[in-house]
């Protein structure tokens, strides 16, 4: 260890479309929404994360809320750079330090990312005093986080449904054998619910309300084993223009999400059809693993099980599986170096 290595901090970042999570010293120290509030006239950042989320949909013309990442990649370079900078400043070991330490950062990225998008992620990290930047593909990080030994000569299938992308991959010998990255995930589910309420109930709701409906009663199937109570949803009546409230049940969310889930099922089947036969035999025995916030959608694992005929396992903490895997890769950099870009 060199003298300057003593002043280097190692962090793992899951820079997600919906949430940004950071691991430092094997602990998740940041878990906040990927949202930034900006003053339109000065361009200054007013708030990031949780504070900015409270402002979403409630701002006046002087303030705009921005989600710097779209479909898993950086869409607003300025906002993402400042968001990451602010989150890093909030890490307890770094907070309040006069001289910010040099950083070794491992960031997870979607497997379908382009070279330009990859460079944008690295450039964003360089602005926060990063000495060394490594990138790891999301499905690989999710597989490590779920507890799969990715270096074994055995096939494993992982489905990571995040906010912006769904990553489906077959992994063996520390590499991705075949994969599919699609832009149908949590954000599309939220939009599907908002669209359904607009077209079936003439109720116009905001993104935050649609997300709450998805989390509270969202379902992939119309017949669940447990009873879920109907919930009230408030919005604006598209006919009268007045505020109104309706009651909505989980069966309606299943109808709203059906088309998007069919496309995810088709992508899973397509990936399975491209899998070499020896690895397909392994997957038949080991089943399919699911991670990401989308894996929490009620009945989704049942639908994928029914479609594929394979056992489906949801990660213990699906929301944090990717960042945990990224953290393990950071901690065992020598072991997993070949997985990183």
C-alpha positions as CSV (number, residue, x, y, z in Angstrom):
1,X,0.0,0.0,0.0
2,X,1.4,3.4,-1.1
3,X,1.4,6.5,1.2
4,X,-1.4,8.1,-0.8
5,X,-3.5,5.0,-0.7
6,X,-4.2,5.8,2.9
7,X,-6.1,8.8,1.8
8,X,-8.1,7.0,-0.8
9,X,-11.7,5.9,-0.1
10,X,-13.4,3.1,-2.0
11,X,-17.1,3.3,-2.9
12,X,-19.5,1.2,-5.0
13,X,-22.3,3.1,-6.7
14,X,-25.6,1.8,-8.2
15,X,-26.5,4.8,-10.3
16,X,-30.1,3.9,-11.0
17,X,-32.8,5.6,-12.9
18,X,-35.1,5.6,-9.8
19,X,-32.7,5.4,-6.9
20,X,-29.0,5.9,-6.3
21,X,-27.3,3.6,-3.7
22,X,-23.7,3.9,-2.4
23,X,-21.7,1.4,-0.4
24,X,-18.7,2.5,1.7
25,X,-16.9,0.2,4.1
26,X,-19.3,-2.7,3.3
27,X,-22.3,-0.5,4.4
28,X,-25.1,1.1,2.3
29,X,-24.6,4.7,3.3
30,X,-26.7,6.4,0.6
31,X,-30.1,5.2,-0.6
32,X,-31.9,8.1,-2.2
33,X,-34.1,8.9,-5.2
34,X,-32.2,9.9,-8.3
35,X,-33.9,13.4,-8.6
36,X,-32.4,16.9,-8.6
37,X,-34.2,20.2,-8.1
38,X,-32.7,23.1,-10.1
39,X,-33.3,26.9,-10.0
40,X,-34.3,27.8,-13.6
41,X,-32.9,31.4,-13.5
42,X,-29.5,30.6,-11.9
43,X,-29.0,27.0,-12.9
44,X,-28.0,26.2,-9.3
45,X,-28.9,22.9,-7.6
46,X,-31.5,23.5,-4.8
47,X,-32.0,19.9,-3.6
48,X,-31.1,16.3,-4.4
49,X,-32.5,13.0,-3.5
50,X,-35.4,12.8,-0.9
51,X,-35.7,16.6,-0.7
52,X,-36.0,17.0,-4.4
53,X,-38.6,14.1,-4.6
54,X,-40.9,16.0,-2.2
55,X,-40.9,18.9,-4.7
56,X,-41.7,16.6,-7.7
57,X,-44.9,17.7,-9.4
58,X,-45.4,20.6,-7.0
59,X,-42.9,23.2,-8.3
60,X,-43.5,26.7,-9.7
61,X,-42.0,28.0,-12.9
62,X,-38.7,29.1,-11.2
63,X,-37.9,25.5,-10.1
64,X,-37.7,22.3,-12.2
65,X,-37.2,18.8,-11.0
66,X,-35.0,16.6,-13.1
67,X,-34.3,12.9,-13.2
68,X,-30.7,12.9,-14.5
69,X,-30.9,9.3,-15.7
70,X,-33.2,7.9,-18.3
71,X,-33.4,4.2,-19.2
72,X,-30.5,3.4,-17.0
73,X,-28.1,6.0,-18.6
74,X,-27.2,9.6,-18.1
75,X,-29.6,11.9,-19.9
76,X,-28.6,15.2,-18.1
77,X,-24.8,15.3,-17.5
78,X,-24.8,18.5,-15.4
79,X,-27.6,17.3,-13.1
80,X,-26.1,13.8,-12.7
81,X,-22.6,15.1,-11.9
82,X,-24.0,17.4,-9.2
83,X,-26.2,14.7,-7.8
84,X,-23.4,12.2,-7.4
85,X,-21.2,14.9,-5.9
86,X,-23.8,15.8,-3.3
87,X,-24.4,12.2,-2.4
88,X,-20.7,11.5,-2.0
89,X,-20.4,14.6,0.3
90,X,-23.1,13.0,2.5
91,X,-21.1,9.8,3.1
92,X,-20.3,9.9,6.9
93,X,-16.5,9.2,6.4
94,X,-16.2,12.0,3.8
95,X,-18.8,14.6,5.2
96,X,-17.2,17.7,6.5
97,X,-13.7,17.0,5.3
98,X,-11.8,20.1,4.2
99,X,-9.8,18.1,1.5
100,X,-12.1,15.6,-0.2
101,X,-10.3,12.2,-0.5
102,X,-9.4,10.6,-3.8
103,X,-11.9,7.9,-4.7
104,X,-11.8,4.4,-6.2
105,X,-15.2,3.9,-7.6
106,X,-17.0,0.8,-9.0
107,X,-20.2,1.8,-10.9
108,X,-22.8,-0.7,-12.3
109,X,-24.1,0.0,-15.8
110,X,-26.8,-1.7,-18.0
111,X,-25.5,-4.4,-20.3
112,X,-27.0,-2.7,-23.4
113,X,-25.1,0.6,-22.8
114,X,-23.2,2.1,-25.8
115,X,-19.6,3.3,-25.8
116,X,-20.7,6.9,-25.7
117,X,-23.0,6.3,-22.7
118,X,-20.2,4.4,-21.0
119,X,-17.8,7.3,-21.4
120,X,-20.5,9.7,-20.0
121,X,-20.7,7.6,-16.8
122,X,-16.8,7.7,-16.4
123,X,-16.7,11.4,-17.2
124,X,-19.3,12.1,-14.5
125,X,-17.3,10.1,-12.0
126,X,-14.0,11.9,-12.8
127,X,-15.6,15.2,-11.8
128,X,-16.0,13.9,-8.2
129,X,-12.2,13.3,-7.6
130,X,-12.2,9.7,-8.7
131,X,-8.7,8.3,-9.0
132,X,-9.8,4.9,-10.4
133,X,-13.1,4.1,-12.1
134,X,-14.4,0.6,-12.9
135,X,-17.6,-0.3,-14.5
136,X,-19.5,-3.6,-14.0
137,X,-22.6,-4.8,-15.9
138,X,-25.8,-4.7,-13.9
139,X,-26.8,-8.4,-14.4
140,X,-23.4,-9.5,-13.3
141,X,-23.6,-7.3,-10.2
142,X,-27.1,-8.5,-9.5
143,X,-26.0,-12.2,-9.8
144,X,-23.1,-11.6,-7.4
145,X,-25.5,-9.7,-5.0
146,X,-28.0,-12.6,-5.1
147,X,-25.3,-15.0,-4.0
148,X,-24.5,-16.8,-7.3
149,X,-20.9,-18.0,-7.8
150,X,-20.5,-16.3,-11.2
151,X,-17.1,-17.9,-11.9
152,X,-18.3,-21.5,-11.8
153,X,-18.7,-23.4,-15.2
154,X,-22.5,-23.5,-14.6
155,X,-25.3,-21.5,-16.3
156,X,-27.4,-19.2,-14.2
157,X,-30.2,-16.8,-15.4
158,X,-30.8,-13.5,-13.8
159,X,-33.6,-11.0,-14.4
160,X,-32.9,-7.5,-13.0
161,X,-35.9,-5.2,-13.3
162,X,-34.8,-1.7,-12.3
163,X,-36.4,1.7,-12.9
164,X,-35.3,2.3,-16.4
165,X,-34.2,-1.0,-17.8
166,X,-34.9,-4.8,-17.5
167,X,-31.7,-6.8,-17.8
168,X,-32.0,-10.5,-18.6
169,X,-28.8,-12.5,-18.8
170,X,-27.4,-16.0,-18.8
171,X,-24.1,-16.0,-16.9
172,X,-21.3,-18.7,-16.8
173,X,-17.6,-18.7,-16.1
174,X,-17.6,-15.0,-15.1
175,X,-19.1,-13.8,-18.3
176,X,-22.4,-13.0,-19.9
177,X,-23.2,-15.7,-22.5
178,X,-26.4,-14.1,-23.8
179,X,-28.4,-11.2,-22.7
180,X,-31.2,-8.8,-23.4
181,X,-31.5,-5.3,-22.2
182,X,-34.9,-3.6,-22.7
183,X,-36.3,-0.2,-21.7
184,X,-39.4,-1.7,-20.1
185,X,-39.2,-1.5,-16.3
186,X,-40.4,0.3,-13.2
187,X,-40.9,3.7,-14.9
188,X,-43.0,2.1,-17.7
189,X,-45.1,0.3,-15.1
190,X,-45.7,3.7,-13.4
191,X,-46.7,5.3,-16.7
192,X,-49.0,2.3,-17.6
193,X,-50.9,2.9,-14.3
194,X,-51.3,6.6,-15.0
195,X,-52.4,6.0,-18.6
196,X,-55.0,3.4,-17.4
197,X,-56.5,5.8,-14.9
198,X,-56.7,8.5,-17.5
199,X,-58.4,6.3,-20.1
200,X,-60.7,4.2,-17.8
201,X,-61.5,6.7,-15.1
202,X,-60.9,10.1,-16.7
203,X,-58.5,10.8,-13.8
204,X,-55.3,12.6,-14.4
205,X,-52.7,11.8,-11.8
206,X,-49.0,12.7,-11.3
207,X,-46.0,10.5,-11.5
208,X,-45.6,10.3,-7.7
209,X,-49.2,9.2,-7.2
210,X,-48.9,6.6,-10.0
211,X,-45.8,5.2,-8.3
212,X,-47.6,5.0,-4.9
213,X,-50.4,3.0,-6.6
214,X,-47.8,0.7,-8.1
215,X,-46.0,0.1,-4.8
216,X,-49.2,-0.2,-2.6
217,X,-51.4,-2.5,-4.8
218,X,-49.4,-3.1,-8.1
219,X,-49.9,-6.7,-9.3
220,X,-48.9,-8.8,-12.4
221,X,-51.8,-11.2,-12.0
222,X,-55.6,-10.7,-11.4
223,X,-55.9,-13.6,-8.9
224,X,-53.6,-13.2,-5.8
225,X,-53.5,-15.6,-2.9
226,X,-53.7,-12.7,-0.4
227,X,-56.4,-10.0,-0.1
228,X,-55.2,-6.5,-0.9
229,X,-57.5,-3.7,0.1
230,X,-58.6,-1.1,-2.5
231,X,-57.0,2.3,-2.1
232,X,-58.2,5.8,-2.7
233,X,-56.5,7.8,-5.5
234,X,-56.8,11.5,-5.9
235,X,-56.3,13.5,-9.1
236,X,-57.9,15.9,-11.5
237,X,-61.1,14.9,-13.3
238,X,-60.4,15.3,-17.1
239,X,-64.0,16.2,-17.9
240,X,-65.0,18.7,-15.1
241,X,-61.4,19.9,-14.3
242,X,-62.3,19.4,-10.6
243,X,-60.2,17.5,-8.1
244,X,-61.7,14.0,-7.4
245,X,-61.1,10.7,-5.7
246,X,-61.7,7.2,-6.8
247,X,-61.1,3.7,-5.3
248,X,-58.9,1.4,-7.3
249,X,-58.1,-2.3,-6.8
250,X,-55.1,-4.5,-7.6
251,X,-57.0,-6.3,-10.4
252,X,-57.1,-3.0,-12.3
253,X,-53.3,-2.5,-12.0
254,X,-52.8,-6.1,-13.3
255,X,-54.8,-5.1,-16.4
256,X,-52.9,-1.8,-16.7
257,X,-49.5,-3.6,-16.6
258,X,-50.4,-6.7,-18.7
259,X,-48.9,-5.5,-22.1
260,X,-45.6,-4.5,-20.6
261,X,-45.2,-7.7,-18.6
262,X,-46.0,-9.7,-21.8
263,X,-43.0,-8.0,-23.4
264,X,-40.7,-8.9,-20.5
265,X,-42.0,-12.5,-20.7
266,X,-41.2,-12.6,-24.4
267,X,-37.7,-11.2,-23.8
268,X,-37.1,-14.0,-21.2
269,X,-38.2,-16.6,-23.7
270,X,-36.0,-15.1,-26.4
271,X,-33.0,-15.2,-24.1
272,X,-33.7,-18.8,-23.2
273,X,-33.9,-19.7,-26.8
274,X,-30.4,-18.3,-27.4
275,X,-28.9,-20.2,-24.5
276,X,-26.5,-23.0,-25.4
277,X,-28.0,-26.4,-24.6
278,X,-25.5,-27.3,-21.8
279,X,-26.2,-24.1,-20.0
280,X,-30.0,-24.5,-20.6
281,X,-29.7,-27.8,-18.7
282,X,-28.1,-26.0,-15.8
283,X,-30.8,-23.4,-15.8
284,X,-33.5,-26.1,-15.8
285,X,-31.9,-27.4,-12.5
286,X,-31.0,-24.0,-10.9
287,X,-34.0,-21.9,-12.0
288,X,-34.2,-18.2,-12.6
289,X,-33.2,-15.5,-10.2
290,X,-34.9,-12.1,-10.0
291,X,-33.6,-8.8,-8.6
292,X,-34.3,-5.1,-8.8
293,X,-37.3,-3.1,-7.5
294,X,-39.6,-4.6,-10.3
295,X,-39.1,-8.1,-8.8
296,X,-41.3,-6.9,-5.8
297,X,-44.3,-6.6,-8.1
298,X,-46.9,-9.0,-6.7
299,X,-47.4,-12.1,-8.9
300,X,-44.6,-11.3,-11.4
301,X,-42.4,-14.3,-10.3
302,X,-45.5,-16.6,-10.7
303,X,-46.2,-15.3,-14.2
304,X,-42.6,-15.9,-15.3
305,X,-42.7,-19.4,-13.7
306,X,-45.9,-20.2,-15.6
307,X,-44.4,-18.9,-18.9
308,X,-41.1,-20.7,-18.6
309,X,-42.0,-23.7,-16.5
310,X,-38.9,-23.1,-14.5
311,X,-38.5,-22.3,-10.7
312,X,-38.2,-18.6,-10.1
313,X,-36.5,-17.2,-7.0
314,X,-36.7,-13.5,-5.9
315,X,-33.6,-12.1,-4.2
316,X,-33.9,-11.6,-0.4
317,X,-33.5,-7.8,-0.8
318,X,-34.1,-7.3,-4.5
319,X,-33.9,-3.5,-4.3
320,X,-30.3,-3.7,-3.0
321,X,-29.0,-6.8,-4.7
322,X,-27.2,-4.8,-7.5
323,X,-25.4,-2.4,-5.1
324,X,-24.5,-5.3,-2.8
325,X,-23.0,-7.2,-5.8
326,X,-21.1,-4.0,-6.8
327,X,-19.8,-3.7,-3.3
328,X,-18.6,-7.3,-3.2
329,X,-16.8,-6.7,-6.6
330,X,-15.2,-3.6,-5.1
331,X,-14.1,-5.4,-1.9
332,X,-12.7,-8.3,-4.0
333,X,-11.2,-6.2,-6.8
334,X,-8.5,-8.7,-7.7
335,X,-10.9,-11.6,-7.9
336,X,-13.5,-9.8,-10.0
337,X,-11.2,-7.4,-12.0
338,X,-11.7,-9.4,-15.2
339,X,-15.5,-8.6,-14.9
340,X,-14.9,-4.9,-14.9
341,X,-14.5,-2.4,-17.8
